[in-house]
Amino acid sequence: MLREKKTVREWLLISCVALLVNLTACSDSNTIVGSIYTEHPHLISIEPDSGVFNTRVIITGDYFGGGKSTNTVHFNGHEAQLVSASKERLEVLVPKNAGSGPVSVTVNGKTGEGSQFTYIYTITVETWAGGVMGNRNGDGESARFNRPWGIATDPSGALYIGDSENALIRKIDRDRHVTTWAGRGWGSGYKDGSADEALFSKPMGLALAPSGMLYVADAHNLAIRSVSYDRDVGTYSGIANGISWKAPSDIAIGPDKTMYVTDPYNFQVKKIDRWGNVSILAGSGRPGDNDGPAESATFTAPLSLALHPDGKRLYVADYYSHRIRQIDIETGSVSTLAGNREPGFRDGDLEMARLNRPTGIEVDADGTILFSDSGNHAIRMIRDEEVVTLAGNGMPGHADGIGDKARFNKPYHLALSYSETFLYITDWENHLVRRMRIE
């Protein structure tokens, strides 16, 4: 028997029924139409809710993606590594330096947020080079320094040290072998020329340019000196070329090759453009601790500085005001980030935290600020609007170890390794260079 031809209306009816059945069949706990999730991920539990780097965390909930490639998990904005994934359970590894904050899961552009995860930093401090006071090249702890101050790192893992009382620039290679990079080593003075003939007088802060040129704040010579990759020493800015400084103490170099310099006895932060022209970035030239516009803001002793990765902000360790200051590079306007006029040792939010003679400062790629709080003999951090002590406990001494078990004696300048795995510290009164792993 011949089948009857279906009308257009009948075909439409059949199609609608088929579509309805298909949608019903596809509806599960993820509520998917085709491949598009219609619900935001819902986080029920996070176990454990605190831990160190690489801790395995189990996240349970609803509306997750069915595979590893369809889920993205963040701890306080830092992406985690997924170990396994199902529609109701994710297993992840806590990312490095995540900080404390909410955990979120994103599936096909839709994000759900869960409870807070408390990140526990693991801080390990070790002696990298040096021992008692002296002047000797050698390996690791057999080498000798005399109040090392400035420090800079290069991509190979080598360190450059402003060995202030020895009036030398020292180099520590990645195998901890210490050599003299520039300076005679038998006394201070002022002389340009080859590395073995050049003289310095209290070299302090250092900065390494992408070209390989090392710049030195040569404090008692009132000059910014340069040391080429071939170890020729020259004067970049100073009395020799008509510029007046008063004990420049630190240097930072911006992406546009502008150089920023702390000039503490002029109570100012200055800048040198790529053509060598010097101008005042901030500071009235009078001592004080007033925030405000560039020309009226005051500093007590701006000893060191670090550039934010965005190139728009400069952070300054203002020694005698016990504060970390912030300068807007475009306007020169100065504000206080943490601390106040009163010395102290207190972690917490930026207004309540107390510092004691901050000396060195560094900023990592995600904007975390690290600083040496020399009067508290501690290394501290500013992150997520809080000040946190990473190592040291307020008491001077020399001890390697984890966190507050480590001891420093006036830690001064800081430099991150290029991988940001290590923080190097000049431990001034201990005549040491220390290395700190932050995870």
PDB file of N, CA and C in Angstrom, residues 379-420:
ATOM      1  N   ILE A 379      62.269  40.976  55.997  1.00  0.00           N
ATOM      2  CA  ILE A 379      61.842  41.154  54.612  1.00  0.00           C
ATOM      3  C   ILE A 379      60.327  41.066  54.608  1.00  0.00           C
ATOM      4  N   ARG A 380      59.688  42.091  54.017  1.00  0.00           N
ATOM      5  CA  ARG A 380      58.235  42.180  54.085  1.00  0.00           C
ATOM      6  C   ARG A 380      57.662  42.372  52.681  1.00  0.00           C
ATOM      7  N   MET A 381      56.367  42.229  52.585  1.00  0.00           N
ATOM      8  CA  MET A 381      55.694  42.240  51.291  1.00  0.00           C
ATOM      9  C   MET A 381      54.420  43.066  51.388  1.00  0.00           C
ATOM     10  N   ILE A 382      54.094  43.772  50.285  1.00  0.00           N
ATOM     11  CA  ILE A 382      52.799  44.444  50.162  1.00  0.00           C
ATOM     12  C   ILE A 382      52.056  43.774  49.019  1.00  0.00           C
ATOM     13  N   ARG A 383      50.912  43.183  49.369  1.00  0.00           N
ATOM     14  CA  ARG A 383      50.106  42.487  48.371  1.00  0.00           C
ATOM     15  C   ARG A 383      48.662  42.445  48.853  1.00  0.00           C
ATOM     16  N   ASP A 384      47.739  42.615  47.917  1.00  0.00           N
ATOM     17  CA  ASP A 384      46.311  42.574  48.248  1.00  0.00           C
ATOM     18  C   ASP A 384      45.972  43.553  49.367  1.00  0.00           C
ATOM     19  N   GLU A 385      46.579  44.765  49.297  1.00  0.00           N
ATOM     20  CA  GLU A 385      46.292  45.849  50.234  1.00  0.00           C
ATOM     21  C   GLU A 385      46.713  45.521  51.667  1.00  0.00           C
ATOM     22  N   GLU A 386      47.688  44.640  51.826  1.00  0.00           N
ATOM     23  CA  GLU A 386      48.167  44.290  53.158  1.00  0.00           C
ATOM     24  C   GLU A 386      49.685  44.200  53.186  1.00  0.00           C
ATOM     25  N   VAL A 387      50.248  44.446  54.361  1.00  0.00           N
ATOM     26  CA  VAL A 387      51.677  44.246  54.606  1.00  0.00           C
ATOM     27  C   VAL A 387      51.837  42.921  55.348  1.00  0.00           C
ATOM     28  N   VAL A 388      52.741  42.074  54.832  1.00  0.00           N
ATOM     29  CA  VAL A 388      52.978  40.749  55.410  1.00  0.00           C
ATOM     30  C   VAL A 388      54.482  40.567  55.593  1.00  0.00           C
ATOM     31  N   THR A 389      54.885  40.072  56.750  1.00  0.00           N
ATOM     32  CA  THR A 389      56.294  39.759  56.981  1.00  0.00           C
ATOM     33  C   THR A 389      56.599  38.380  56.425  1.00  0.00           C
ATOM     34  N   LEU A 390      57.613  38.300  55.568  1.00  0.00           N
ATOM     35  CA  LEU A 390      57.997  37.037  54.947  1.00  0.00           C
ATOM     36  C   LEU A 390      59.106  36.321  55.705  1.00  0.00           C
ATOM     37  N   ALA A 391      60.093  37.076  56.166  1.00  0.00           N
ATOM     38  CA  ALA A 391      61.237  36.455  56.845  1.00  0.00           C
ATOM     39  C   ALA A 391      61.828  37.444  57.840  1.00  0.00           C
ATOM     40  N   GLY A 392      62.370  36.899  58.927  1.00  0.00           N
ATOM     41  CA  GLY A 392      62.875  37.731  60.007  1.00  0.00           C
ATOM     42  C   GLY A 392      61.812  37.922  61.066  1.00  0.00           C
ATOM     43  N   ASN A 393      62.249  38.256  62.279  1.00  0.00           N
ATOM     44  CA  ASN A 393      61.293  38.377  63.386  1.00  0.00           C
ATOM     45  C   ASN A 393      61.495  39.609  64.254  1.00  0.00           C
ATOM     46  N   GLY A 394      62.197  40.600  63.717  1.00  0.00           N
ATOM     47  CA  GLY A 394      62.396  41.830  64.476  1.00  0.00           C
ATOM     48  C   GLY A 394      63.680  41.867  65.273  1.00  0.00           C
ATOM     49  N   MET A 395      64.369  40.736  65.394  1.00  0.00           N
ATOM     50  CA  MET A 395      65.601  40.666  66.162  1.00  0.00           C
ATOM     51  C   MET A 395      66.796  40.510  65.231  1.00  0.00           C
ATOM     52  N   PRO A 396      67.889  41.264  65.466  1.00  0.00           N
ATOM     53  CA  PRO A 396      69.067  41.128  64.609  1.00  0.00           C
ATOM     54  C   PRO A 396      69.783  39.810  64.873  1.00  0.00           C
ATOM     55  N   GLY A 397      70.461  39.307  63.839  1.00  0.00           N
ATOM     56  CA  GLY A 397      71.230  38.088  63.987  1.00  0.00           C
ATOM     57  C   GLY A 397      71.605  37.531  62.634  1.00  0.00           C
ATOM     58  N   HIS A 398      72.147  36.334  62.623  1.00  0.00           N
ATOM     59  CA  HIS A 398      72.471  35.649  61.370  1.00  0.00           C
ATOM     60  C   HIS A 398      72.057  34.197  61.512  1.00  0.00           C
ATOM     61  N   ALA A 399      70.948  33.859  60.890  1.00  0.00           N
ATOM     62  CA  ALA A 399      70.480  32.476  60.903  1.00  0.00           C
ATOM     63  C   ALA A 399      69.733  32.213  59.609  1.00  0.00           C
ATOM     64  N   ASP A 400      70.091  31.137  58.936  1.00  0.00           N
ATOM     65  CA  ASP A 400      69.313  30.677  57.791  1.00  0.00           C
ATOM     66  C   ASP A 400      68.119  29.882  58.309  1.00  0.00           C
ATOM     67  N   GLY A 401      67.113  29.723  57.452  1.00  0.00           N
ATOM     68  CA  GLY A 401      65.954  28.953  57.888  1.00  0.00           C
ATOM     69  C   GLY A 401      64.692  29.390  57.186  1.00  0.00           C
ATOM     70  N   ILE A 402      63.578  28.950  57.709  1.00  0.00           N
ATOM     71  CA  ILE A 402      62.274  29.188  57.114  1.00  0.00           C
ATOM     72  C   ILE A 402      61.563  30.323  57.849  1.00  0.00           C
ATOM     73  N   GLY A 403      61.096  31.306  57.082  1.00  0.00           N
ATOM     74  CA  GLY A 403      60.243  32.363  57.615  1.00  0.00           C
ATOM     75  C   GLY A 403      60.837  33.108  58.788  1.00  0.00           C
ATOM     76  N   ASP A 404      60.090  33.145  59.905  1.00  0.00           N
ATOM     77  CA  ASP A 404      60.544  33.928  61.051  1.00  0.00           C
ATOM     78  C   ASP A 404      61.694  33.286  61.811  1.00  0.00           C
ATOM     79  N   LYS A 405      62.129  32.101  61.378  1.00  0.00           N
ATOM     80  CA  LYS A 405      63.319  31.492  61.997  1.00  0.00           C
ATOM     81  C   LYS A 405      64.601  32.097  61.431  1.00  0.00           C
ATOM     82  N   ALA A 406      64.519  32.704  60.252  1.00  0.00           N
ATOM     83  CA  ALA A 406      65.686  33.353  59.662  1.00  0.00           C
ATOM     84  C   ALA A 406      65.978  34.659  60.393  1.00  0.00           C
ATOM     85  N   ARG A 407      67.256  35.023  60.429  1.00  0.00           N
ATOM     86  CA  ARG A 407      67.664  36.278  61.059  1.00  0.00           C
ATOM     87  C   ARG A 407      68.548  37.074  60.111  1.00  0.00           C
ATOM     88  N   PHE A 408      68.333  38.401  60.116  1.00  0.00           N
ATOM     89  CA  PHE A 408      69.145  39.345  59.359  1.00  0.00           C
ATOM     90  C   PHE A 408      69.694  40.394  60.324  1.00  0.00           C
ATOM     91  N   ASN A 409      70.695  41.144  59.852  1.00  0.00           N
ATOM     92  CA  ASN A 409      71.178  42.292  60.611  1.00  0.00           C
ATOM     93  C   ASN A 409      71.264  43.486  59.657  1.00  0.00           C
ATOM     94  N   LYS A 410      70.184  44.224  59.591  1.00  0.00           N
ATOM     95  CA  LYS A 410      70.006  45.351  58.681  1.00  0.00           C
ATOM     96  C   LYS A 410      70.066  44.915  57.213  1.00  0.00           C
ATOM     97  N   PRO A 411      69.071  44.182  56.768  1.00  0.00           N
ATOM     98  CA  PRO A 411      69.008  43.854  55.334  1.00  0.00           C
ATOM     99  C   PRO A 411      68.792  45.129  54.536  1.00  0.00           C
ATOM    100  N   TYR A 412      69.548  45.315  53.466  1.00  0.00           N
ATOM    101  CA  TYR A 412      69.484  46.566  52.727  1.00  0.00           C
ATOM    102  C   TYR A 412      68.808  46.396  51.374  1.00  0.00           C
ATOM    103  N   HIS A 413      69.547  46.159  50.303  1.00  0.00           N
ATOM    104  CA  HIS A 413      68.912  46.173  48.985  1.00  0.00           C
ATOM    105  C   HIS A 413      68.477  44.778  48.546  1.00  0.00           C
ATOM    106  N   LEU A 414      67.536  44.780  47.569  1.00  0.00           N
ATOM    107  CA  LEU A 414      66.914  43.557  47.084  1.00  0.00           C
ATOM    108  C   LEU A 414      67.006  43.489  45.568  1.00  0.00           C
ATOM    109  N   ALA A 415      67.049  42.256  45.041  1.00  0.00           N
ATOM    110  CA  ALA A 415      66.965  42.049  43.591  1.00  0.00           C
ATOM    111  C   ALA A 415      66.350  40.686  43.332  1.00  0.00           C
ATOM    112  N   LEU A 416      65.318  40.659  42.502  1.00  0.00           N
ATOM    113  CA  LEU A 416      64.700  39.404  42.094  1.00  0.00           C
ATOM    114  C   LEU A 416      65.501  38.770  40.961  1.00  0.00           C
ATOM    115  N   SER A 417      65.579  37.443  40.974  1.00  0.00           N
ATOM    116  CA  SER A 417      66.143  36.747  39.823  1.00  0.00           C
ATOM    117  C   SER A 417      65.203  36.936  38.643  1.00  0.00           C
ATOM    118  N   TYR A 418      65.708  36.736  37.430  1.00  0.00           N
ATOM    119  CA  TYR A 418      64.887  36.959  36.242  1.00  0.00           C
ATOM    120  C   TYR A 418      63.681  36.025  36.207  1.00  0.00           C
ATOM    121  N   SER A 419      63.821  34.835  36.772  1.00  0.00           N
ATOM    122  CA  SER A 419      62.687  33.907  36.829  1.00  0.00           C
ATOM    123  C   SER A 419      61.749  34.229  37.980  1.00  0.00           C
ATOM    124  N   GLU A 420      62.181  35.141  38.856  1.00  0.00           N
ATOM    125  CA  GLU A 420      61.447  35.526  40.066  1.00  0.00           C
ATOM    126  C   GLU A 420      61.289  34.365  41.039  1.00  0.00           C
TER     127      GLU A 420
END
